[in-house]
């Protein structure tokens, strides 16, 4: 009975999400509206979307496993993401918005040259497909094992859902999905926490009978050195990852871009505590999990305490939050291909209609590639770890130089390629080659420090050398000419375009409001199956219904301004 109700919830909500994506099918007039939502996304929506784009099933599986084994250190690790968000909000997000570029790849071409851009694009697309393909496999496995569905059909169906609403609806469809998942997962966790405390014997028993060191800020292999290195990594990752840069460029002003990152940082102060309490409480309920079984701690505590239907709700939330991060990557890969390869190199004179066709077709092409990678994961041992290693290997070398170029007048294309190639090679040596050839392995902290620290030190060394030599890069001088021309061209925005962008954003807010009301209605229906938890479920449903009024009121306000010229 419970499985049937959970399955029904997943099917109903998945169809609803698909319809939400299709509702945006007519809102993409051109590349700016499709990939950057007209550069007029409300900052609070951009911030929530950034937060959910950072999310995946790994939040529950990986961090949940650490929380079960080591306790509070899982919260400490995630607080490093808050540090990354704060630094990004103060220094990086407004800089990205001020460039006037649609994608990070476009900025790299204008600031560091075409050769650097092409090299980065191909690496970025390959890495994104590998990592997100593995992510899709992980969540398909999660859903199939929880509900007893075959793995391969689950992978294909979930993957097609993911592609369809990204390819049809563009950035607005992705962001609306992000908001819905934020509400669903928050509602689910707020249900789980009191029920898990009750199952564990209350707050006093949790505080006094947990294992020794369970509430220590650092624990086990997660030392202060690791925390410092991880914080440094997240400054580069949150501030320079191409998928996140899109959130800073799709709002109206540099100040709004800062607010996007600050909201992300604020949410990462509170959310790790809420997310990690359930697996920590499960340690008291069932302390016998060992090895890889600890990765199931989150699902086990959900099964243990949640009434019928709500397990389906949290599984849906886990899937769509994971797919949200994959969708963001898919949207950006498609944006980079359409804007920087097709428009930039293959067909510079393409019409908006032609570019939109390429944008949607490339979303399907790259999405099917992700599904293909996900399907071969079961037949290739260790590909998940391998792709995660690729992310760690390429993170610092690919993200640090463009961020440095936002501030530096001296960094040029040649130096960027040299630093990228050398740091990539060193990372490959220590993280892939030496462990296989001589069984030499670095600690987690040392791996992270080398991965991020080496490109940073090389960039600093080149900056000092170029300053002493009195050099300014030719690419930087060229960029100033391009920015001056762009500033002139953006002084008089097209009134028709401005009106269309305003209408698109009003429509997006109304869809969010309607979707929140739908979630509240679904929760009200689940009250009938929640037995002793009905009052709690009903209370949360009422809160969600009240939240639906916020975007509705925002959609009814007349916009004071819709398009802003880029400030330099």
Coordinates of C-alpha atoms in Angstrom, one line a residue, residues 50 74 84 121 138 144 147 171 186 243 276 302 309 370 380 393 410 425 440 506 512:
X50 CA 21.9 28.7 -7.2
X74 CA 29.4 16.9 8.1
X84 CA 32.7 30.5 -0.8
X121 CA 35.1 24.7 -23.7
X138 CA 23.2 7.6 -8.8
X144 CA 14.9 2.1 -8.6
X147 CA 10.6 1.4 -5.3
X171 CA 16.7 28.8 -17.8
X186 CA 12.6 21.8 3.1
X243 CA 27.0 26.8 -14.3
X276 CA 22.3 16.4 8.6
X302 CA 13.1 8.3 6.0
X309 CA 3.2 9.2 0.4
X370 CA 24.4 12.1 -20.2
X380 CA 32.5 0.0 -15.9
X393 CA 41.6 17.4 -11.0
X410 CA 48.5 41.4 -16.9
X425 CA 49.4 17.6 -15.3
X440 CA 51.5 6.7 -3.3
X506 CA 5.8 37.9 -14.7
X512 CA 6.0 29.5 -9.2

